[in-house]
Short mmCIF file of C-alpha atoms in Angstrom, two decimals:
data_model
loop_
_atom_site.label_atom_id
_atom_site.label_comp_id
_atom_site.label_asym_id
_atom_site.label_seq_id
_atom_site.Cartn_x
_atom_site.Cartn_y
_atom_site.Cartn_z
CA MET B 1 9.47 47.41 27.41
CA THR B 2 12.31 46.42 25.07
CA LYS B 3 11.90 46.44 21.29
CA LYS B 4 12.17 42.63 21.35
CA ALA B 5 9.35 42.38 23.91
CA GLN B 6 7.23 44.86 21.96
CA LYS B 7 7.67 42.82 18.79
CA SER B 8 6.66 39.60 20.52
CA THR B 9 3.39 41.12 21.76
CA GLN B 10 2.32 42.74 18.48
CA SER B 11 0.41 39.62 17.37
CA LEU B 12 -1.75 39.93 20.51
CA GLN B 13 -3.32 43.23 19.45
CA ILE B 14 -7.05 43.18 18.66
CA PRO B 15 -8.10 45.63 15.89
CA LYS B 16 -9.56 48.84 17.32
CA PRO B 17 -12.98 48.53 15.55
CA ILE B 18 -13.52 45.17 17.26
CA LEU B 19 -12.64 46.63 20.66
CA VAL B 20 -15.06 49.52 20.05
CA THR B 21 -17.85 47.09 19.06
CA THR B 22 -17.18 44.96 22.13
CA SER B 23 -17.25 48.02 24.38
CA ILE B 24 -20.62 49.15 22.94
CA LEU B 25 -22.17 45.66 23.19
CA LYS B 26 -20.98 45.32 26.78
CA ARG B 27 -23.14 48.31 27.73
CA ILE B 28 -26.17 46.90 25.90
CA SER B 29 -26.28 43.19 26.71
CA PRO B 30 -24.01 40.51 28.23
CA GLN B 31 -25.73 37.91 26.00
CA LEU B 32 -24.99 39.84 22.78
CA THR B 33 -21.43 40.48 23.96
CA THR B 34 -20.93 36.76 24.68
CA ARG B 35 -22.27 35.75 21.26
CA PHE B 36 -20.04 38.32 19.54
CA ALA B 37 -16.99 37.15 21.51
CA ALA B 38 -17.82 33.50 20.72
CA ARG B 39 -17.91 34.31 17.01
CA LEU B 40 -14.52 36.03 17.26
CA PHE B 41 -13.07 33.15 19.27
CA THR B 42 -14.00 30.65 16.55
CA THR B 43 -12.94 32.80 13.57
CA PRO B 44 -9.24 32.44 12.68
CA ILE B 45 -7.29 35.14 10.86
CA LYS B 46 -6.02 34.03 7.45
CA HIS B 47 -2.47 35.28 6.95
CA LYS B 48 -0.60 35.35 3.64
CA THR B 49 1.92 32.56 3.17
CA PRO B 50 5.38 34.11 3.79
CA LYS B 51 8.21 33.59 1.29
CA ARG B 52 10.09 31.23 3.61
CA GLU B 53 7.23 28.71 3.18
CA TRP B 54 6.83 28.98 -0.60
CA HIS B 55 9.21 26.14 -1.43
CA MET B 56 7.25 23.73 0.78
CA GLU B 57 3.96 24.78 -0.79
CA ASN B 58 5.36 24.59 -4.34
CA ASN B 59 7.07 21.22 -3.82
CA SER B 60 4.19 19.51 -2.03
CA LEU B 61 1.64 17.24 -3.60
CA THR B 62 -1.56 19.05 -2.60
CA THR B 63 -5.01 17.58 -2.45
CA SER B 64 -8.47 18.46 -1.17
CA LEU B 65 -9.80 16.02 1.44
CA LEU B 66 -13.40 15.79 2.62
CA ILE B 67 -13.77 15.27 6.37
CA PRO B 68 -17.07 13.33 6.46
CA LYS B 69 -17.71 14.03 10.14
CA LEU B 70 -17.61 17.79 9.43
CA ASN B 71 -18.80 17.81 5.81
CA LYS B 72 -15.92 20.22 5.14
CA LYS B 73 -12.95 19.96 2.77
CA ILE B 74 -9.41 20.69 3.90
CA ARG B 75 -6.22 21.32 1.90
CA VAL B 76 -3.55 18.64 2.48
CA TYR B 77 0.20 18.96 1.76
CA CYS B 78 2.39 15.89 1.20
CA TYR B 79 6.02 17.04 1.26
CA GLY B 80 8.85 14.64 0.38
CA GLU B 81 8.94 11.25 -1.33
CA SER B 82 9.25 8.71 1.49
CA LYS B 83 6.63 6.14 2.47
CA LYS B 84 7.48 6.85 6.12
CA ARG B 85 5.21 9.71 7.10
CA VAL B 86 5.08 12.31 9.86
CA LEU B 87 1.99 14.36 10.66
CA LEU B 88 2.41 18.11 11.21
CA VAL B 89 -0.36 20.20 12.81
CA HIS B 90 -0.31 24.02 12.88
CA GLY B 91 -1.88 26.23 15.52
CA TRP B 92 -4.72 28.76 15.53
CA SER B 93 -4.58 31.13 12.53
CA GLY B 94 -1.70 29.08 11.12
CA ARG B 95 -1.45 27.02 7.93
CA GLY B 96 -0.14 23.71 6.65
CA THR B 97 3.27 25.07 5.65
CA GLN B 98 3.95 26.94 8.90
CA LEU B 99 6.20 24.21 10.32
CA VAL B 100 8.38 24.42 7.19
CA LYS B 101 11.77 24.31 8.96
CA ILE B 102 10.72 21.21 10.89
CA ALA B 103 9.34 19.71 7.66
CA ASP B 104 12.67 20.33 5.86
CA MET B 105 14.52 18.58 8.68
CA LEU B 106 12.16 15.58 8.57
CA VAL B 107 12.44 15.25 4.77
CA ASN B 108 16.25 15.29 5.16
CA MET B 109 15.86 12.51 7.74
CA GLY B 110 14.06 10.41 5.14
CA TYR B 111 10.41 11.07 5.96
CA GLN B 112 7.49 12.57 4.08
CA THR B 113 5.48 15.15 6.02
CA VAL B 114 1.70 15.32 5.79
CA SER B 115 0.26 18.64 6.90
CA PHE B 116 -3.00 20.48 6.31
CA ASP B 117 -4.82 23.78 6.48
CA ALA B 118 -7.31 23.15 9.29
CA PRO B 119 -10.99 24.01 8.64
CA ALA B 120 -11.41 27.79 8.09
CA HIS B 121 -7.61 28.14 7.78
CA GLY B 122 -5.43 28.77 4.74
CA LYS B 123 -7.02 27.30 1.60
CA SER B 124 -9.52 25.10 3.46
CA GLU B 125 -13.27 25.63 3.55
CA GLY B 126 -15.23 27.49 6.20
CA LYS B 127 -15.05 30.70 8.19
CA THR B 128 -15.30 29.36 11.74
CA THR B 129 -13.85 26.33 13.48
CA ILE B 130 -12.92 24.90 16.88
CA MET B 131 -10.49 22.34 18.29
CA THR B 132 -12.82 19.37 17.80
CA GLU B 133 -12.61 20.03 14.03
CA PHE B 134 -8.79 19.93 14.20
CA ILE B 135 -9.08 16.54 15.94
CA ALA B 136 -11.60 15.20 13.42
CA SER B 137 -9.27 16.29 10.59
CA ILE B 138 -6.29 14.53 12.19
CA LEU B 139 -8.20 11.27 12.61
CA GLU B 140 -9.45 11.35 8.99
CA LEU B 141 -5.92 12.10 7.75
CA GLU B 142 -4.70 9.00 9.57
CA LYS B 143 -7.31 6.91 7.72
CA GLN B 144 -6.37 8.36 4.33
CA PHE B 145 -2.60 8.93 4.66
CA GLY B 146 -1.48 6.91 7.70
CA PRO B 147 0.02 5.23 9.46
CA PHE B 148 2.20 8.05 10.75
CA GLU B 149 5.52 7.45 12.49
CA PHE B 150 5.36 10.65 14.55
CA ALA B 151 3.20 13.75 15.06
CA VAL B 152 4.44 17.31 15.63
CA GLY B 153 2.06 20.10 16.64
CA HIS B 154 2.30 23.80 17.46
CA SER B 155 0.04 25.59 19.95
CA LEU B 156 -3.56 24.42 19.39
CA GLY B 157 -2.03 21.77 17.09
CA GLY B 158 -0.21 20.32 20.10
CA MET B 159 -3.42 20.18 22.15
CA SER B 160 -5.20 18.59 19.18
CA ILE B 161 -2.53 15.89 18.79
CA LEU B 162 -2.78 14.87 22.46
CA ASN B 163 -6.57 14.70 22.16
CA ALA B 164 -6.33 12.74 18.90
CA ILE B 165 -3.96 10.22 20.53
CA ARG B 166 -6.54 9.80 23.30
CA GLN B 167 -9.04 9.08 20.51
CA ASN B 168 -6.76 6.37 19.03
CA LEU B 169 -4.38 8.21 16.71
CA HIS B 170 -1.43 5.80 16.56
CA VAL B 171 2.06 7.34 16.50
CA LYS B 172 5.35 6.20 18.03
CA LYS B 173 6.26 9.62 19.46
CA ALA B 174 4.82 13.13 19.55
CA VAL B 175 6.33 16.61 19.81
CA ILE B 176 4.24 19.54 21.05
CA ILE B 177 5.52 23.12 20.84
CA GLY B 178 3.98 26.07 22.70
CA SER B 179 0.88 24.02 23.49
CA GLY B 180 -2.03 25.47 25.42
CA ASP B 181 -3.65 23.51 28.23
CA VAL B 182 -6.55 24.61 30.46
CA ILE B 183 -9.50 25.87 28.39
CA LEU B 184 -10.61 28.43 30.99
CA ASP B 185 -7.08 29.93 30.98
CA ILE B 186 -7.31 30.28 27.18
CA LEU B 187 -10.73 31.95 27.44
CA GLU B 188 -9.56 34.28 30.21
CA ASP B 189 -6.62 35.36 28.09
CA PHE B 190 -8.96 35.94 25.13
CA VAL B 191 -11.46 38.12 27.03
CA LYS B 192 -8.55 40.10 28.48
CA LYS B 193 -7.43 40.91 24.93
CA LEU B 194 -10.99 42.06 24.17
CA LYS B 195 -10.82 44.28 27.29
CA LEU B 196 -13.81 42.51 28.80
CA PRO B 197 -14.24 41.67 32.52
CA VAL B 198 -12.83 38.25 33.42
CA ASN B 199 -16.31 36.84 34.18
CA TYR B 200 -16.94 36.78 30.41
CA ALA B 201 -14.57 33.79 30.21
CA GLY B 202 -17.10 31.81 32.28
CA LEU B 203 -19.98 33.10 30.14
CA LEU B 204 -18.13 32.04 26.98
CA LYS B 205 -17.38 28.61 28.44
CA ALA B 206 -21.06 28.12 29.34
CA HIS B 207 -22.08 29.28 25.84
CA PHE B 208 -19.85 26.71 24.12
CA GLU B 209 -20.87 23.93 26.50
CA ARG B 210 -24.55 24.56 25.74
CA LYS B 211 -23.78 24.64 22.02
CA PHE B 212 -21.63 21.49 21.87
CA GLY B 213 -23.19 19.54 24.73
CA GLU B 214 -20.04 18.65 26.69
CA PRO B 215 -17.60 20.23 29.17
CA MET B 216 -14.85 22.17 27.36
CA GLU B 217 -12.26 21.05 29.91
CA ASN B 218 -12.62 17.52 28.49
CA TYR B 219 -10.21 18.84 25.83
CA ALA B 220 -7.63 20.41 28.15
CA ALA B 221 -4.19 19.13 27.18
CA HIS B 222 -3.39 17.78 30.66
CA VAL B 223 -6.68 15.84 30.69
CA ALA B 224 -5.80 14.17 27.39
CA ALA B 225 -2.22 13.67 28.63
CA LYS B 226 -3.42 11.30 31.38
CA GLU B 227 -4.29 8.74 28.70
CA VAL B 228 -1.22 9.24 26.48
CA LYS B 229 1.36 6.46 26.99
CA ILE B 230 3.79 7.15 24.12
CA PRO B 231 6.92 9.34 24.53
CA VAL B 232 6.16 13.06 24.14
CA LEU B 233 8.63 15.95 23.81
CA ILE B 234 7.26 19.26 25.15
CA ILE B 235 8.98 22.45 23.98
CA HIS B 236 7.94 25.84 25.33
CA ASP B 237 9.51 29.28 25.50
CA LYS B 238 9.88 31.14 28.78
CA ASN B 239 8.94 34.36 26.96
CA ASP B 240 5.85 33.01 25.18
CA HIS B 241 3.33 35.84 25.60
CA GLU B 242 0.49 33.92 24.00
CA VAL B 243 0.61 30.68 25.99
CA ASP B 244 1.94 30.85 29.53
CA ILE B 245 4.79 28.47 30.34
CA LYS B 246 2.73 26.96 33.19
CA ALA B 247 0.86 25.01 30.47
CA ALA B 248 4.05 23.10 29.58
CA TYR B 249 4.81 22.21 33.19
CA ASN B 250 1.25 21.03 33.80
CA ILE B 251 1.11 18.86 30.66
CA HIS B 252 4.54 17.39 31.58
CA LYS B 253 3.23 16.49 35.04
CA TYR B 254 0.37 14.38 33.63
CA LEU B 255 2.21 12.58 30.82
CA GLU B 256 3.55 9.12 31.61
CA ASN B 257 6.65 9.44 29.40
CA SER B 258 7.75 12.97 28.51
CA GLU B 259 10.71 15.30 28.24
CA LEU B 260 10.52 19.06 28.67
CA ILE B 261 12.71 21.64 26.93
CA ILE B 262 12.40 25.29 27.98
CA THR B 263 13.81 27.93 25.61
CA GLU B 264 14.23 31.69 26.07
CA GLN B 265 13.57 34.78 23.92
CA LEU B 266 11.91 32.82 21.08
CA GLY B 267 8.28 33.62 21.89
CA HIS B 268 5.36 31.70 20.45
CA ARG B 269 6.28 31.53 16.75
CA LYS B 270 10.00 32.18 16.28
CA ILE B 271 10.56 28.93 18.18
CA LEU B 272 9.38 26.99 15.09
CA GLY B 273 12.41 28.05 13.05
CA ASN B 274 15.11 27.97 15.71
CA GLU B 275 18.03 25.68 14.78
CA LYS B 276 18.63 24.44 18.34
CA VAL B 277 14.94 23.58 18.72
CA ILE B 278 14.95 21.73 15.39
CA ASP B 279 18.12 19.84 16.35
CA SER B 280 16.47 18.85 19.66
CA ILE B 281 13.44 17.50 17.81
CA LYS B 282 15.68 15.53 15.43
CA GLU B 283 17.67 14.06 18.33
CA TYR B 284 14.48 13.10 20.18
CA LEU B 285 12.91 11.36 17.18
CA GLU B 286 16.14 9.47 16.41
CA LYS B 287 16.34 8.04 19.94
CA HIS B 288 15.15 4.42 20.27
#
């Protein structure tokens, strides 16, 4: 494996104590193992804000917004002065300033960006969350800060935007970067990282469906895509080791009006700061 490939997979490593705990629980009880895995699956890691994002954080008007449906408060960042607004949505274990390079480009284009730390992320309340809480946050943000011209989302943020559009978020265009798709694929990838047998993905899926009372695949990106009529730009890297590129092709297949850009050697996160990617987004949003 090359150094570049090693670096791109480092973020996939599960801490050893968690793997040891999982291994012990697996020998004791599948039910306990499933509950432990479910807790891990819904608990994001809070990373420190890197220096490259400080100027966005420092120059944003920040506010705390209650999401009534969740009874949780989230941190909101309004960056730029324009009345024309664009919604930015980070991915799992991300934060509201993570799409900083895209935000800078949008502000230079004459927009204000509205982003947020999703529940249990960054400076927002809570320790656990799930995609439905991302969607609820997006829809409340539209009520309080909308209308939005466009929406740009990374990873789970991309999935959440497609689902929010299906639930009547109104934007003229959307951009999704490194978006996941099929929920069972996501769960299978997760249990693989925990070094659990693949059947635990099905056990986890059943656990969440009992808990939330609906099929998880209702929220698959391609399922939401069937009801999305606006133009959507899909960007995905060939060497994304966190979300397989097949997700991009499948979402593209189900969208009525979409363009697909495939990059190489940018992985899952470096793609957010790549100049060519940012130029492509700018060009797409400027098109009539």
